[in-house]
mmCIF file with all atom_site columns, C-alpha atoms in Angstrom:
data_model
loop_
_atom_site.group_PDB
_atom_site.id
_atom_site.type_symbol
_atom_site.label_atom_id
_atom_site.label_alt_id
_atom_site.label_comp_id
_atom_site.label_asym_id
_atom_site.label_entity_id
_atom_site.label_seq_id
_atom_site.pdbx_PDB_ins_code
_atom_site.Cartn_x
_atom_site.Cartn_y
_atom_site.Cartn_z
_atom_site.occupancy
_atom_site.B_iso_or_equiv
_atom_site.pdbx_formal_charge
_atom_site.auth_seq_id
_atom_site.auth_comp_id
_atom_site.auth_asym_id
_atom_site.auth_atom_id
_atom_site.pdbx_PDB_model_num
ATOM 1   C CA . UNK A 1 1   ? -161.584 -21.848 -11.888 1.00 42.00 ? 1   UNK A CA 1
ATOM 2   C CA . UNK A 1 2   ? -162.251 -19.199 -9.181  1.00 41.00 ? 2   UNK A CA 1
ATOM 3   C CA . UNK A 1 3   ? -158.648 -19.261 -8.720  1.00 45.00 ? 3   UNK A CA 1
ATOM 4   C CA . UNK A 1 4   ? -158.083 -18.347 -12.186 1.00 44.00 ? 4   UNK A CA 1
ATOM 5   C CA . UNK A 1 5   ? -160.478 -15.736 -12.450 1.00 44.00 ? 5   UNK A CA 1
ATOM 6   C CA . UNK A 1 6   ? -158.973 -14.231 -8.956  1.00 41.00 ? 6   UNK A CA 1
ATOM 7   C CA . UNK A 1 7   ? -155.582 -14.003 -10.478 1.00 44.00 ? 7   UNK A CA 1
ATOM 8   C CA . UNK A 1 8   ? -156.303 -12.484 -14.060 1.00 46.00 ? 8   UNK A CA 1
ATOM 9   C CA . UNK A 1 9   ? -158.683 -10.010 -12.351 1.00 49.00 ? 9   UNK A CA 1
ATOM 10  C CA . UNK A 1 10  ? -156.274 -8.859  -10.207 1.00 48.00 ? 10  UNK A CA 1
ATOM 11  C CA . UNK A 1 11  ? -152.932 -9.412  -11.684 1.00 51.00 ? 11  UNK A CA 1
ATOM 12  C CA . UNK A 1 12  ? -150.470 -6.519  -12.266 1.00 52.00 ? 12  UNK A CA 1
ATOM 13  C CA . UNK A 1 13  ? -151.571 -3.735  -12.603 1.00 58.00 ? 13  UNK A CA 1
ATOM 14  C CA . UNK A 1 14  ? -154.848 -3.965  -11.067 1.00 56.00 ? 14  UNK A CA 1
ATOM 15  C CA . UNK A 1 15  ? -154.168 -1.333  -8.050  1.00 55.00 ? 15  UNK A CA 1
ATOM 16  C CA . UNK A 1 16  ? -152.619 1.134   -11.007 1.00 58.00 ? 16  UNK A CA 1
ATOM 17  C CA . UNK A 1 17  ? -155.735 0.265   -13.013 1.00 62.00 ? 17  UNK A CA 1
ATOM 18  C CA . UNK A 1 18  ? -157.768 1.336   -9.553  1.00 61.00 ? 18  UNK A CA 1
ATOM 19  C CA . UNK A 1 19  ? -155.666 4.472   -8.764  1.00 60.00 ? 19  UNK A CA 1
ATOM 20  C CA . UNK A 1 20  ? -156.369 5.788   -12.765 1.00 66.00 ? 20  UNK A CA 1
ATOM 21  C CA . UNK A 1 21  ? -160.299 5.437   -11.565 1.00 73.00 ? 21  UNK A CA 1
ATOM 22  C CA . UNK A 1 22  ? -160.519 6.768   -8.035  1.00 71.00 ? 22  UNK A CA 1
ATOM 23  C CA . UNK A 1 23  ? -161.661 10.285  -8.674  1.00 74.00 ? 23  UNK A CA 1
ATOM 24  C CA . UNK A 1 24  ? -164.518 8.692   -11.309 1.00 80.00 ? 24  UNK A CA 1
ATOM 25  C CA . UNK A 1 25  ? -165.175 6.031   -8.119  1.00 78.00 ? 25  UNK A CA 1
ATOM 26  C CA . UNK A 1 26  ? -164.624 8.646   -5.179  1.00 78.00 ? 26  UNK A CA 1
ATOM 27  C CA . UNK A 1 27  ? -167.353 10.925  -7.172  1.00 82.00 ? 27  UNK A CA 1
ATOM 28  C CA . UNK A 1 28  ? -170.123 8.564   -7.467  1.00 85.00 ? 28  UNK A CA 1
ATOM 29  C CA . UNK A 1 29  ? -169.388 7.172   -3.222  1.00 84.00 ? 29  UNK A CA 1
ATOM 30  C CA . UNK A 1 30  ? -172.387 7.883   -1.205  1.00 89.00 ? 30  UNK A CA 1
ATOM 31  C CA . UNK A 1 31  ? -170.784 8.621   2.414   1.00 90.00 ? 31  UNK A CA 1
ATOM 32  C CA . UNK A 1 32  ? -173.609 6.316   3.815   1.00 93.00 ? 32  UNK A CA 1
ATOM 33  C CA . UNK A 1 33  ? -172.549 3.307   1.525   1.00 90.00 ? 33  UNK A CA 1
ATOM 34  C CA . UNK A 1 34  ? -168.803 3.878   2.473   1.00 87.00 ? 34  UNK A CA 1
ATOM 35  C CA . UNK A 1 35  ? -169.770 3.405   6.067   1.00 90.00 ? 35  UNK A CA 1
ATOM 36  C CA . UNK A 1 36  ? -171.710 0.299   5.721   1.00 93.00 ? 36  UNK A CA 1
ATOM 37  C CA . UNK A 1 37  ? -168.619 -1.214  3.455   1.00 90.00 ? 37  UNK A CA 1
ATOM 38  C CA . UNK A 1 38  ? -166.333 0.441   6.152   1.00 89.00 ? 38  UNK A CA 1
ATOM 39  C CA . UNK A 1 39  ? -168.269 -1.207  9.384   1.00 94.00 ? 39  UNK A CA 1
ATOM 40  C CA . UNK A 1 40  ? -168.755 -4.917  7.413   1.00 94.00 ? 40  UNK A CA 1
ATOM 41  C CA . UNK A 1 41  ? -164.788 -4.785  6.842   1.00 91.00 ? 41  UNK A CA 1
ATOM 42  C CA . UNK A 1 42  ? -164.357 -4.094  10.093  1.00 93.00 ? 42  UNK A CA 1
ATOM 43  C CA . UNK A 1 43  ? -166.901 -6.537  11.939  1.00 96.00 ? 43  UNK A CA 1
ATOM 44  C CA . UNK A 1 44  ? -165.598 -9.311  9.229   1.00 95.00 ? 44  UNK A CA 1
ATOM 45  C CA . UNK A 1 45  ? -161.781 -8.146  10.457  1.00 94.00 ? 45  UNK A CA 1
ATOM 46  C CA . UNK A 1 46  ? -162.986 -8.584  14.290  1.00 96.00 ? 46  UNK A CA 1
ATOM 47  C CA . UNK A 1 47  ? -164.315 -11.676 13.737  1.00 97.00 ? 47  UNK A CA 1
ATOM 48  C CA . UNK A 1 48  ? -161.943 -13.504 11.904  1.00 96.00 ? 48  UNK A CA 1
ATOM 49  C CA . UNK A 1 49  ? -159.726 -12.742 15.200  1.00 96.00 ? 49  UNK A CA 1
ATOM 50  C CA . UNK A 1 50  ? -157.776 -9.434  14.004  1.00 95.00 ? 50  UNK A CA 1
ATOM 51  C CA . UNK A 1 51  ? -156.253 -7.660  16.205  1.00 94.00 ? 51  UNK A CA 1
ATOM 52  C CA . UNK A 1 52  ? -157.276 -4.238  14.177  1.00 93.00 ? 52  UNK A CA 1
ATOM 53  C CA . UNK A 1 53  ? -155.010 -1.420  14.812  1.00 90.00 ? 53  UNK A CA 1
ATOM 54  C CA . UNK A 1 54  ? -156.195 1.415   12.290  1.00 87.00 ? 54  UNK A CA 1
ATOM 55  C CA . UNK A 1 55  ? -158.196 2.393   9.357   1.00 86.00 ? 55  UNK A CA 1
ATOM 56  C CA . UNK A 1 56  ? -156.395 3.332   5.973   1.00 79.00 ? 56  UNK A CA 1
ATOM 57  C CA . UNK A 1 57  ? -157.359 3.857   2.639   1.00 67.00 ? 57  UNK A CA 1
ATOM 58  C CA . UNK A 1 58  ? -154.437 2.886   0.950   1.00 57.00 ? 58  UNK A CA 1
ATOM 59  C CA . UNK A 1 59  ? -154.220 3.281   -2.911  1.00 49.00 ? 59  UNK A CA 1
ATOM 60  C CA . UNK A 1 60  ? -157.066 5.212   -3.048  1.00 50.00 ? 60  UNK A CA 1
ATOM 61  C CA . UNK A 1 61  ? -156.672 8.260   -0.149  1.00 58.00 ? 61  UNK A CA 1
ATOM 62  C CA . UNK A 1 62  ? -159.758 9.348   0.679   1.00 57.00 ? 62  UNK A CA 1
ATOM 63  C CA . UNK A 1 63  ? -160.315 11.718  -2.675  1.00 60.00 ? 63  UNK A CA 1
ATOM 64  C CA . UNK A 1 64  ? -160.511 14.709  -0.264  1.00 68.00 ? 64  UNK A CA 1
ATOM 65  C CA . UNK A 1 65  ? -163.761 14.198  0.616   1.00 80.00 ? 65  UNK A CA 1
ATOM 66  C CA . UNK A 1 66  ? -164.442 15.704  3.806   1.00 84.00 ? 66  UNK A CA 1
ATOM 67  C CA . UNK A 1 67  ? -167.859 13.948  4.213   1.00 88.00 ? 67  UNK A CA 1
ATOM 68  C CA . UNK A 1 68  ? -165.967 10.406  3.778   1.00 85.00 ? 68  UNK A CA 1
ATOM 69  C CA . UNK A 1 69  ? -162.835 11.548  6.033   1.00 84.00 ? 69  UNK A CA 1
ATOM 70  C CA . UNK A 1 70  ? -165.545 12.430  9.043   1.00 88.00 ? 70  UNK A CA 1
ATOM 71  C CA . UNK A 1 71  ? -167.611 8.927   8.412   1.00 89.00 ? 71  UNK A CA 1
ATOM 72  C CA . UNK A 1 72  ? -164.385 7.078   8.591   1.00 88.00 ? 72  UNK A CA 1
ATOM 73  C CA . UNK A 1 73  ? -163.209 9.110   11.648  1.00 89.00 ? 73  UNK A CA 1
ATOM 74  C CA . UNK A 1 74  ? -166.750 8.439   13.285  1.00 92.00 ? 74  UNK A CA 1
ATOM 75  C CA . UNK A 1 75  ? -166.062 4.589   13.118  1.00 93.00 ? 75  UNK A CA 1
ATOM 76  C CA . UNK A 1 76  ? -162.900 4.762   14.168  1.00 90.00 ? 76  UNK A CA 1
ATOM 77  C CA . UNK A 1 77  ? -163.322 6.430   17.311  1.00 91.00 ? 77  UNK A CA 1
ATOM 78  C CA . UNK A 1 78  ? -166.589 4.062   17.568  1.00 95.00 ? 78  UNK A CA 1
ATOM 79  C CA . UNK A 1 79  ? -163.911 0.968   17.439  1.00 95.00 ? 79  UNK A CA 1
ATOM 80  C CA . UNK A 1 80  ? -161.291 2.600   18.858  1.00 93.00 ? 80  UNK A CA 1
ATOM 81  C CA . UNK A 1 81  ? -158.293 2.618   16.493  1.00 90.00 ? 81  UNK A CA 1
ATOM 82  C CA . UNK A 1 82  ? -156.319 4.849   14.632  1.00 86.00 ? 82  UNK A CA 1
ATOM 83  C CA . UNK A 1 83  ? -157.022 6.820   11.236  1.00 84.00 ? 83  UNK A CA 1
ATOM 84  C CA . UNK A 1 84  ? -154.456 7.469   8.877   1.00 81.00 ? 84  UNK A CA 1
ATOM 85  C CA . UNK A 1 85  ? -154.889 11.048  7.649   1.00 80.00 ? 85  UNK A CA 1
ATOM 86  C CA . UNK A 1 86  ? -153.651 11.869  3.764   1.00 74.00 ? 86  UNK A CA 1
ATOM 87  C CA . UNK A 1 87  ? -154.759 15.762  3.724   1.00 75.00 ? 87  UNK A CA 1
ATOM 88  C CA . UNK A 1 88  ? -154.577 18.556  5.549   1.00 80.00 ? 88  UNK A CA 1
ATOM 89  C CA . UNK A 1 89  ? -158.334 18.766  6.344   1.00 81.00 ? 89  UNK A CA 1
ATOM 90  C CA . UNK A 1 90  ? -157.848 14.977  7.834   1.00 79.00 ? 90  UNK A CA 1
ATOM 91  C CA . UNK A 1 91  ? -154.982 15.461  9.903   1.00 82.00 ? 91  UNK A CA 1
ATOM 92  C CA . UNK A 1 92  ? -156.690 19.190  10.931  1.00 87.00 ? 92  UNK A CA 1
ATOM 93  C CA . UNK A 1 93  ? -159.943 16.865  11.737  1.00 86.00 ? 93  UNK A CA 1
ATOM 94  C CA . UNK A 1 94  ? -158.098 14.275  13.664  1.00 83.00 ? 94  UNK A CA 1
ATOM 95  C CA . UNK A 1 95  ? -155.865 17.192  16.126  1.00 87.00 ? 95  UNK A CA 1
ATOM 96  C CA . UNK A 1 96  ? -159.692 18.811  16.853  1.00 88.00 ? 96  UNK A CA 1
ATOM 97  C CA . UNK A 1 97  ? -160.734 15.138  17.868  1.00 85.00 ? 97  UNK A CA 1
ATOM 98  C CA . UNK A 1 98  ? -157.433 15.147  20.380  1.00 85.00 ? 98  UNK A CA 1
ATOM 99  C CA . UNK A 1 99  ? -155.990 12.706  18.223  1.00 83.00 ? 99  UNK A CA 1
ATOM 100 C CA . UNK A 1 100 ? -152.123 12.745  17.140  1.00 79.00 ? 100 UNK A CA 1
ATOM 101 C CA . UNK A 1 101 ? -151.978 13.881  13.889  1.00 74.00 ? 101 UNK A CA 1
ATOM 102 C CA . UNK A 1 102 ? -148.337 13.707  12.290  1.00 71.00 ? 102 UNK A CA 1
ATOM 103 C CA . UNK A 1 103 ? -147.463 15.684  9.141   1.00 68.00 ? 103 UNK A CA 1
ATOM 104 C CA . UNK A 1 104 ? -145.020 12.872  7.599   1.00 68.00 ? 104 UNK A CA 1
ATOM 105 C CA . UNK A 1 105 ? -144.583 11.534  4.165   1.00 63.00 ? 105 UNK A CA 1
ATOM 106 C CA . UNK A 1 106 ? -146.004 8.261   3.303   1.00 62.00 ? 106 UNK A CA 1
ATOM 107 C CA . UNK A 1 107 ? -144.060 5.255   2.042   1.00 63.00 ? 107 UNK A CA 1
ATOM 108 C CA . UNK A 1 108 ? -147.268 3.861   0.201   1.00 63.00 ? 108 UNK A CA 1
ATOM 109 C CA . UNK A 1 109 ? -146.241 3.883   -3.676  1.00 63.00 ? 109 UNK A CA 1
ATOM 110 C CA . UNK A 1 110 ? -149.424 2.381   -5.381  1.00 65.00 ? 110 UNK A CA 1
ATOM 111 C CA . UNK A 1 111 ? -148.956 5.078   -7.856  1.00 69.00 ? 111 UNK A CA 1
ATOM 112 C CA . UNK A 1 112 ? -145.501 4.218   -9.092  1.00 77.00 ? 112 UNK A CA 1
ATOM 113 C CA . UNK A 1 113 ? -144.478 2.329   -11.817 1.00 80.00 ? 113 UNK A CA 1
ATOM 114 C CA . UNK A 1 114 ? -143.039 -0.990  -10.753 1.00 82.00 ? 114 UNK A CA 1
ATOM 115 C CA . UNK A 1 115 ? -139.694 -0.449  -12.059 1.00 87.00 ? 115 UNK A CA 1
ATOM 116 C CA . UNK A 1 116 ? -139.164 3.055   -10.283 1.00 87.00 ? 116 UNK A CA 1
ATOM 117 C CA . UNK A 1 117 ? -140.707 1.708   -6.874  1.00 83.00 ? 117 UNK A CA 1
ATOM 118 C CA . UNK A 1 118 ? -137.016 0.936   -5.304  1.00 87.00 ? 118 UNK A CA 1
ATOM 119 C CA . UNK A 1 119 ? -135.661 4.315   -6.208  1.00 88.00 ? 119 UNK A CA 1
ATOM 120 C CA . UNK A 1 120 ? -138.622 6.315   -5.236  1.00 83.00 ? 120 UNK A CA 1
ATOM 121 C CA . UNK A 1 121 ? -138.802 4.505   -1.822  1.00 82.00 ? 121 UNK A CA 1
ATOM 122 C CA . UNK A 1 122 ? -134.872 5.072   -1.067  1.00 86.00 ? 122 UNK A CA 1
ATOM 123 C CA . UNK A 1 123 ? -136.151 8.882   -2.150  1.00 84.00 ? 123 UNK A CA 1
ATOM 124 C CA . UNK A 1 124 ? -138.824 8.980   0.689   1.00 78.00 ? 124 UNK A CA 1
ATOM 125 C CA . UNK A 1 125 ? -136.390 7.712   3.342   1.00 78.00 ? 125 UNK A CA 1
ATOM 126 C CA . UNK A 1 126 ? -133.604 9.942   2.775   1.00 73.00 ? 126 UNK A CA 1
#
C-alpha cells in the first residue's frame, strides 16, 4: 500500500509538477526552517554512512534568495563540502568565502520536457 501511494505520488511528472511551484514554495521558506531541513538531511546522510561530497538544490535552485544561499553556505563550510552555486550572487558569495566558484552551464534538465531531454543535453555539451 505505501508502495503504491509512493509511486502515484511521485510518478512522472512530479519534479515538473515541483519546478511549476518553486517560486509559490521558495516565497513562503523561512531561512531558519530551510536550515533545520538542510542539517537533518545532512546528519540522516552521515549516518546512514554517506560519504557526502556537496550540497545542491537540484530542481528547485535556490529561488535567488540570498538569505537561503548564505544558510546553505554556512552549513556547508560547517560540514565541510562543496556548494553548488546557480546565480551570480552564489558563485560571487562562494569566491568571497575563498571557495572555487566556476561559471559553467549545468547539465541538470528538471525543467525539460521528457521528450526534448536528449536533444537539449547534446545542446549543453556541444
Amino acid at each position: 500500500m505505501v508502495a503504491t501511494h509512493w509511486r502515484r505520488q511521485y510518478s512522472a511528472g512530479w519534479a515538473a509538477r515541483a519546478i511549476d511551484h518553486r517560486t509559490e514554495l521558495l516565497a513562503q521558506a523561512r531561512t531558519d526552517d530551510v536550515a533545520v531541513e538542510f542539517r537533518a538531511q545532512l546528519e540522516k546522510a552521515l549516518e546512514a554512512g554517506i560519504r557526502v561530497t556537496h550540497l545542491d538544490w537540484h530542481c528547485l535552485a535556490d529561488g535567488g534568495r540570498e538569505d537561503i544561499f548564505d544558510a546553505t553556505l554556512h552549513l556547508a563550510e560547517e560540514y565541510h563540502v562543496e556548494l553548488r552555486a546557480w546565480t551570480d550572487y552564489g558563485r560571487q558569495q562562494l569566491s568571497s568565502h575563498g571557495r572555487v566558484a566556476h561559471n559553467q552551464p549545468f547539465l541538470d534538465s528538471f525543467s525539460v520536457p521528457i521528450d526534448d531531454k536528449l536533444q537539449h543535453l547534446i545542446d549543453a555539451v556541444r
